[in-house]
């Protein structure tokens, strides 16, 4: 693979962080490949989104040099700064964190997808912001995943809509110009077996695609549970710490 020309190191100067990221990325890609093969999905493996939150833009640049095309962020200010600094790389930025409606205008300026749409008010704010943004730039529609809560307490710390609220949210997103309803997203409950949660998500996905056949995306699976997610049909994996290492302390 050829290196992207834009790494900061002058030619010939070793970059230990690049080598570390290369090894960890390769290990995660191998895990995904094995899980996909075991699930009979070798021909349609999931999309890897590397979650770069709390890590510097320079690491995102290194990942791009290693062939990463999709990155995930969970805070608007950090994401918008990194996306601006790395605009030349043509990465796809995925917003995966809880999002306040008043940040929609900012997020649609850089995000290819939002994985955390969990309420009608946010869906409306994103649609409104996309109408303005598409007028201004002609950008492609925003992919929106409906985040569902799989531990039964909507508003719990992991976020997400109640499963019963998915149809109304889906109808609103599907009816919004500038938005493409992409599918469902979830974070497995902390400290519990992820399998029942991912099974429930697969069920919700089947119900959603019965009405919206194009919305077949399933965003699930992180460092700890990507194998289970692949087995249960995840189309998008959001992997952070197993590639980038522990997140630096909050600034
Ligand atoms: C941080 C984060 C991830 C990545 O988690 P890791 O355990 O570091 O792989 C995935 N999804 C969401 C929503 C996150 O906030």
mmCIF file of C-alpha atoms and ligand atoms in Angstrom:
data_model
loop_
_atom_site.group_PDB
_atom_site.id
_atom_site.type_symbol
_atom_site.label_atom_id
_atom_site.label_comp_id
_atom_site.label_asym_id
_atom_site.label_seq_id
_atom_site.Cartn_x
_atom_site.Cartn_y
_atom_site.Cartn_z
ATOM 1 C CA UNK A 1 0.000 0.000 0.000
ATOM 2 C CA UNK A 2 1.347 3.472 -0.803
ATOM 3 C CA UNK A 3 1.580 5.969 2.009
ATOM 4 C CA UNK A 4 -0.441 9.105 1.892
ATOM 5 C CA UNK A 5 1.999 11.921 1.140
ATOM 6 C CA UNK A 6 0.717 14.149 3.907
ATOM 7 C CA UNK A 7 2.122 12.599 7.065
ATOM 8 C CA UNK A 8 3.994 15.185 9.056
ATOM 9 C CA UNK A 9 7.206 13.225 9.342
ATOM 10 C CA UNK A 10 9.775 14.191 6.728
ATOM 11 C CA UNK A 11 10.746 11.340 4.433
ATOM 12 C CA UNK A 12 12.812 8.681 6.118
ATOM 13 C CA UNK A 13 12.101 9.730 9.701
ATOM 14 C CA UNK A 14 10.542 6.796 11.535
ATOM 15 C CA UNK A 15 7.107 7.395 13.006
ATOM 16 C CA UNK A 16 6.557 4.830 15.794
ATOM 17 C CA UNK A 17 2.928 5.866 16.223
ATOM 18 C CA UNK A 18 2.245 5.124 12.562
ATOM 19 C CA UNK A 19 3.729 1.650 12.977
ATOM 20 C CA UNK A 20 1.689 1.064 16.127
ATOM 21 C CA UNK A 21 -1.529 2.126 14.400
ATOM 22 C CA UNK A 22 -0.654 -0.022 11.388
ATOM 23 C CA UNK A 23 -0.307 -3.123 13.586
ATOM 24 C CA UNK A 24 -3.457 -2.522 15.605
ATOM 25 C CA UNK A 25 -5.522 -1.676 12.549
ATOM 26 C CA UNK A 26 -4.276 -4.825 10.847
ATOM 27 C CA UNK A 27 -5.226 -6.899 13.909
ATOM 28 C CA UNK A 28 -8.744 -5.436 13.961
ATOM 29 C CA UNK A 29 -9.145 -5.955 10.215
ATOM 30 C CA UNK A 30 -8.144 -9.591 10.714
ATOM 31 C CA UNK A 31 -10.694 -10.006 13.499
ATOM 32 C CA UNK A 32 -13.390 -8.527 11.256
ATOM 33 C CA UNK A 33 -12.319 -10.741 8.356
ATOM 34 C CA UNK A 34 -12.467 -13.900 10.491
ATOM 35 C CA UNK A 35 -15.810 -12.970 12.004
ATOM 36 C CA UNK A 36 -17.262 -12.177 8.579
ATOM 37 C CA UNK A 37 -15.976 -15.452 7.143
ATOM 38 C CA UNK A 38 -17.379 -17.401 10.111
ATOM 39 C CA UNK A 39 -20.759 -15.728 9.554
ATOM 40 C CA UNK A 40 -20.705 -16.551 5.831
ATOM 41 C CA UNK A 41 -20.324 -12.862 5.080
ATOM 42 C CA UNK A 42 -16.881 -12.858 3.500
ATOM 43 C CA UNK A 43 -18.362 -11.240 0.386
ATOM 44 C CA UNK A 44 -20.136 -8.477 2.301
ATOM 45 C CA UNK A 45 -18.028 -7.570 5.304
ATOM 46 C CA UNK A 46 -19.126 -4.660 7.485
ATOM 47 C CA UNK A 47 -17.748 -1.155 7.095
ATOM 48 C CA UNK A 48 -15.111 -0.310 9.688
ATOM 49 C CA UNK A 49 -15.496 3.134 11.246
ATOM 50 C CA UNK A 50 -12.443 4.019 13.325
ATOM 51 C CA UNK A 51 -13.549 6.032 16.361
ATOM 52 C CA UNK A 52 -10.919 8.753 16.841
ATOM 53 C CA UNK A 53 -12.564 10.790 19.630
ATOM 54 C CA UNK A 54 -10.061 12.334 22.074
ATOM 55 C CA UNK A 55 -7.147 11.451 19.790
ATOM 56 C CA UNK A 56 -5.382 14.173 17.818
ATOM 57 C CA UNK A 57 -6.017 15.023 14.174
ATOM 58 C CA UNK A 58 -2.493 13.783 13.454
ATOM 59 C CA UNK A 59 -3.635 10.249 14.340
ATOM 60 C CA UNK A 60 -6.550 10.579 11.933
ATOM 61 C CA UNK A 61 -4.077 11.602 9.244
ATOM 62 C CA UNK A 62 -1.976 8.506 10.000
ATOM 63 C CA UNK A 63 -5.080 6.302 9.770
ATOM 64 C CA UNK A 64 -5.960 7.830 6.411
ATOM 65 C CA UNK A 65 -2.428 7.001 5.253
ATOM 66 C CA UNK A 66 -3.129 3.398 6.309
ATOM 67 C CA UNK A 67 -6.247 3.236 4.145
ATOM 68 C CA UNK A 68 -8.949 4.198 6.635
ATOM 69 C CA UNK A 69 -11.828 5.975 4.879
ATOM 70 C CA UNK A 70 -14.404 6.321 7.680
ATOM 71 C CA UNK A 71 -13.871 7.864 11.106
ATOM 72 C CA UNK A 72 -16.209 8.412 14.057
ATOM 73 C CA UNK A 73 -16.436 11.277 16.524
ATOM 74 C CA UNK A 74 -18.829 11.995 19.368
ATOM 75 C CA UNK A 75 -18.425 15.702 20.130
ATOM 76 C CA UNK A 76 -19.259 18.416 17.641
ATOM 77 C CA UNK A 77 -16.540 20.870 18.538
ATOM 78 C CA UNK A 78 -13.755 18.313 18.376
ATOM 79 C CA UNK A 79 -15.135 16.738 15.197
ATOM 80 C CA UNK A 80 -15.604 20.010 13.351
ATOM 81 C CA UNK A 81 -12.060 21.120 14.174
ATOM 82 C CA UNK A 82 -10.530 17.860 13.008
ATOM 83 C CA UNK A 83 -12.663 17.710 9.868
ATOM 84 C CA UNK A 84 -11.606 21.241 8.960
ATOM 85 C CA UNK A 85 -7.928 20.493 9.596
ATOM 86 C CA UNK A 86 -8.117 17.340 7.445
ATOM 87 C CA UNK A 87 -10.536 18.536 4.736
ATOM 88 C CA UNK A 88 -8.040 17.645 2.002
ATOM 89 C CA UNK A 89 -8.209 13.934 2.919
ATOM 90 C CA UNK A 90 -11.832 13.362 1.837
ATOM 91 C CA UNK A 91 -12.611 11.171 4.832
ATOM 92 C CA UNK A 92 -16.187 10.259 5.701
ATOM 93 C CA UNK A 93 -16.987 11.608 9.178
ATOM 94 C CA UNK A 94 -19.565 9.712 11.234
ATOM 95 C CA UNK A 95 -21.157 11.470 14.183
ATOM 96 C CA UNK A 96 -21.823 8.817 16.831
ATOM 97 C CA UNK A 97 -22.490 10.723 20.060
ATOM 98 C CA UNK A 98 -25.438 12.286 21.777
ATOM 99 C CA UNK A 99 -26.347 15.383 19.830
ATOM 100 C CA UNK A 100 -28.143 18.532 20.879
ATOM 101 C CA UNK A 101 -30.524 19.905 18.258
ATOM 102 C CA UNK A 102 -28.753 23.252 18.263
ATOM 103 C CA UNK A 103 -25.592 21.501 16.985
ATOM 104 C CA UNK A 104 -27.330 20.145 13.867
ATOM 105 C CA UNK A 105 -26.283 23.129 11.750
ATOM 106 C CA UNK A 106 -22.648 22.551 12.588
ATOM 107 C CA UNK A 107 -22.711 18.776 12.199
ATOM 108 C CA UNK A 108 -24.169 18.794 8.674
ATOM 109 C CA UNK A 109 -21.204 20.881 7.510
ATOM 110 C CA UNK A 110 -18.814 17.935 7.857
ATOM 111 C CA UNK A 111 -20.733 14.757 8.671
ATOM 112 C CA UNK A 112 -21.443 12.058 6.120
ATOM 113 C CA UNK A 113 -23.646 10.251 8.648
ATOM 114 C CA UNK A 114 -25.237 10.687 12.064
ATOM 115 C CA UNK A 115 -25.624 7.391 13.974
ATOM 116 C CA UNK A 116 -27.343 8.828 17.018
ATOM 117 C CA UNK A 117 -30.720 10.169 15.899
ATOM 118 C CA UNK A 118 -32.931 9.327 18.850
ATOM 119 C CA UNK A 119 -35.828 11.795 18.842
ATOM 120 C CA UNK A 120 -38.185 13.645 16.509
ATOM 121 C CA UNK A 121 -36.872 17.073 17.492
ATOM 122 C CA UNK A 122 -33.325 16.149 16.480
ATOM 123 C CA UNK A 123 -34.543 14.606 13.211
ATOM 124 C CA UNK A 124 -36.374 17.848 12.427
ATOM 125 C CA UNK A 125 -33.331 19.971 13.258
ATOM 126 C CA UNK A 126 -31.112 17.857 11.015
ATOM 127 C CA UNK A 127 -33.622 18.073 8.158
ATOM 128 C CA UNK A 128 -33.802 21.829 8.489
ATOM 129 C CA UNK A 129 -30.035 22.171 8.624
ATOM 130 C CA UNK A 130 -29.623 19.887 5.606
ATOM 131 C CA UNK A 131 -32.059 21.969 3.550
ATOM 132 C CA UNK A 132 -29.859 25.012 4.110
ATOM 133 C CA UNK A 133 -26.620 23.099 3.592
ATOM 134 C CA UNK A 134 -27.751 21.437 0.362
ATOM 135 C CA UNK A 135 -28.847 24.826 -0.980
ATOM 136 C CA UNK A 136 -25.448 26.209 -0.115
ATOM 137 C CA UNK A 137 -23.174 23.360 -1.220
ATOM 138 C CA UNK A 138 -25.240 20.778 -3.067
ATOM 139 C CA UNK A 139 -23.862 18.139 -0.714
ATOM 140 C CA UNK A 140 -25.086 14.526 -0.721
ATOM 141 C CA UNK A 141 -27.921 13.520 1.616
ATOM 142 C CA UNK A 142 -27.042 12.869 5.260
ATOM 143 C CA UNK A 143 -27.189 9.206 6.263
ATOM 144 C CA UNK A 144 -29.169 8.919 9.494
ATOM 145 C CA UNK A 145 -29.242 5.880 11.760
ATOM 146 C CA UNK A 146 -31.875 5.643 14.485
ATOM 147 C CA UNK A 147 -30.159 4.939 17.784
ATOM 148 C CA UNK A 148 -32.223 2.586 19.907
ATOM 149 C CA UNK A 149 -31.909 1.876 23.578
ATOM 150 C CA UNK A 150 -31.528 -1.846 24.199
ATOM 151 C CA UNK A 151 -31.588 -1.790 27.967
ATOM 152 C CA UNK A 152 -35.148 -0.623 28.239
ATOM 153 C CA UNK A 153 -34.495 2.748 29.847
ATOM 154 C CA UNK A 154 -34.645 5.487 27.257
ATOM 155 C CA UNK A 155 -32.658 8.399 28.542
ATOM 156 C CA UNK A 156 -30.191 6.038 30.228
ATOM 157 C CA UNK A 157 -26.573 6.984 29.852
ATOM 158 C CA UNK A 158 -26.072 5.028 26.638
ATOM 159 C CA UNK A 159 -28.917 6.909 24.942
ATOM 160 C CA UNK A 160 -31.340 5.913 22.243
ATOM 161 C CA UNK A 161 -35.026 5.862 21.365
ATOM 162 C CA UNK A 162 -37.360 3.261 22.776
ATOM 163 C CA UNK A 163 -38.015 0.483 20.242
ATOM 164 C CA UNK A 164 -41.694 1.488 20.188
ATOM 165 C CA UNK A 165 -40.739 4.959 18.984
ATOM 166 C CA UNK A 166 -38.704 3.747 16.003
ATOM 167 C CA UNK A 167 -41.543 3.660 13.410
ATOM 168 C CA UNK A 168 -42.507 7.316 13.913
ATOM 169 C CA UNK A 169 -38.899 8.433 13.866
ATOM 170 C CA UNK A 170 -38.256 6.373 10.732
ATOM 171 C CA UNK A 171 -41.280 7.849 8.969
ATOM 172 C CA UNK A 172 -40.136 11.369 9.734
ATOM 173 C CA UNK A 173 -36.547 10.755 8.579
ATOM 174 C CA UNK A 174 -37.689 8.933 5.433
ATOM 175 C CA UNK A 175 -39.943 11.862 4.592
ATOM 176 C CA UNK A 176 -37.219 14.477 4.952
ATOM 177 C CA UNK A 177 -35.500 15.774 1.834
ATOM 178 C CA UNK A 178 -31.761 15.817 2.352
ATOM 179 C CA UNK A 179 -31.829 12.828 4.664
ATOM 180 C CA UNK A 180 -31.393 9.173 3.831
ATOM 181 C CA UNK A 181 -32.758 6.788 6.437
ATOM 182 C CA UNK A 182 -29.804 4.417 6.783
ATOM 183 C CA UNK A 183 -30.895 1.974 9.481
ATOM 184 C CA UNK A 184 -30.546 1.362 13.205
ATOM 185 C CA UNK A 185 -27.728 1.814 15.683
ATOM 186 C CA UNK A 186 -27.144 0.662 19.251
ATOM 187 C CA UNK A 187 -24.542 0.362 21.953
ATOM 188 C CA UNK A 188 -24.700 -2.918 23.858
ATOM 189 C CA UNK A 189 -25.601 -2.477 27.538
ATOM 190 C CA UNK A 190 -22.562 -1.992 29.776
ATOM 191 C CA UNK A 191 -21.392 -5.065 31.608
ATOM 192 C CA UNK A 192 -23.935 -7.425 30.066
ATOM 193 C CA UNK A 193 -23.775 -10.085 27.344
ATOM 194 C CA UNK A 194 -24.054 -8.168 24.049
ATOM 195 C CA UNK A 195 -25.657 -11.075 22.173
ATOM 196 C CA UNK A 196 -29.276 -10.608 23.327
ATOM 197 C CA UNK A 197 -28.951 -6.886 22.636
ATOM 198 C CA UNK A 198 -27.648 -7.428 19.109
ATOM 199 C CA UNK A 199 -30.378 -10.027 18.508
ATOM 200 C CA UNK A 200 -32.976 -7.473 19.507
ATOM 201 C CA UNK A 201 -31.350 -4.914 17.223
ATOM 202 C CA UNK A 202 -31.446 -7.362 14.303
ATOM 203 C CA UNK A 203 -35.148 -7.882 14.972
ATOM 204 C CA UNK A 204 -35.773 -4.136 15.003
ATOM 205 C CA UNK A 205 -33.832 -3.847 11.771
ATOM 206 C CA UNK A 206 -36.024 -6.500 10.134
ATOM 207 C CA UNK A 207 -39.153 -4.632 11.196
ATOM 208 C CA UNK A 208 -37.724 -1.366 9.877
ATOM 209 C CA UNK A 209 -36.712 -2.766 6.481
ATOM 210 C CA UNK A 210 -40.166 -4.322 6.041
ATOM 211 C CA UNK A 211 -41.425 -0.737 5.764
ATOM 212 C CA UNK A 212 -38.250 0.997 4.521
ATOM 213 C CA UNK A 213 -36.350 -1.551 2.388
ATOM 214 C CA UNK A 214 -33.455 0.831 1.808
ATOM 215 C CA UNK A 215 -32.746 1.278 5.505
ATOM 216 C CA UNK A 216 -30.811 -1.954 5.973
ATOM 217 C CA UNK A 217 -27.885 -0.551 7.936
ATOM 218 C CA UNK A 218 -27.055 -1.936 11.374
ATOM 219 C CA UNK A 219 -24.455 0.109 13.243
ATOM 220 C CA UNK A 220 -23.287 -2.064 16.136
ATOM 221 C CA UNK A 221 -20.121 -3.518 17.542
ATOM 222 C CA UNK A 222 -17.193 -1.830 19.266
ATOM 223 C CA UNK A 223 -13.752 -3.021 20.356
ATOM 224 C CA UNK A 224 -15.135 -5.475 22.921
ATOM 225 C CA UNK A 225 -17.994 -7.000 20.969
ATOM 226 C CA UNK A 226 -17.330 -6.644 17.261
ATOM 227 C CA UNK A 227 -17.315 -10.418 16.647
ATOM 228 C CA UNK A 228 -20.797 -10.825 18.135
ATOM 229 C CA UNK A 229 -22.027 -7.816 16.156
ATOM 230 C CA UNK A 230 -20.696 -9.195 12.870
ATOM 231 C CA UNK A 231 -22.353 -12.544 13.574
ATOM 232 C CA UNK A 232 -25.673 -10.796 14.178
ATOM 233 C CA UNK A 233 -25.610 -8.758 10.996
ATOM 234 C CA UNK A 234 -23.822 -5.473 11.753
ATOM 235 C CA UNK A 235 -23.110 -3.506 8.588
ATOM 236 C CA UNK A 236 -21.103 -0.791 10.362
ATOM 237 C CA UNK A 237 -18.627 -1.310 13.229
ATOM 238 C CA UNK A 238 -17.443 1.559 15.427
ATOM 239 C CA UNK A 239 -14.031 0.604 16.797
ATOM 240 C CA UNK A 240 -11.918 2.963 18.879
ATOM 241 C CA UNK A 241 -9.651 1.771 21.669
ATOM 242 C CA UNK A 242 -8.472 -1.494 20.092
ATOM 243 C CA UNK A 243 -6.951 0.580 17.282
ATOM 244 C CA UNK A 244 -5.985 3.870 18.928
ATOM 245 C CA UNK A 245 -5.282 2.645 22.439
ATOM 246 C CA UNK A 246 -6.716 4.091 25.640
ATOM 247 C CA UNK A 247 -8.337 7.478 25.226
ATOM 248 C CA UNK A 248 -6.353 10.374 26.681
ATOM 249 C CA UNK A 249 -7.955 11.968 29.748
ATOM 250 C CA UNK A 250 -10.730 14.471 29.080
ATOM 251 C CA UNK A 251 -9.384 17.914 28.374
HETATM 252 C C1 LIG B 1 -16.439 5.577 21.892
HETATM 253 C C2 LIG B 1 -17.507 4.902 21.124
HETATM 254 C C3 LIG B 1 -17.230 3.747 20.362
HETATM 255 C C4 LIG B 1 -15.862 3.079 20.326
HETATM 256 O O1 LIG B 1 -15.697 2.309 21.480
HETATM 257 P P1 LIG B 1 -14.392 1.421 21.748
HETATM 258 O O2 LIG B 1 -14.783 0.577 22.902
HETATM 259 O O3 LIG B 1 -13.292 2.374 22.051
HETATM 260 O O4 LIG B 1 -14.122 0.626 20.524
HETATM 261 C C5 LIG B 1 -18.272 3.203 19.637
HETATM 262 N N1 LIG B 1 -19.508 3.737 19.648
HETATM 263 C C6 LIG B 1 -19.814 4.818 20.370
HETATM 264 C C7 LIG B 1 -21.199 5.350 20.348
HETATM 265 C C8 LIG B 1 -18.827 5.443 21.130
HETATM 266 O O5 LIG B 1 -19.139 6.518 21.849
#
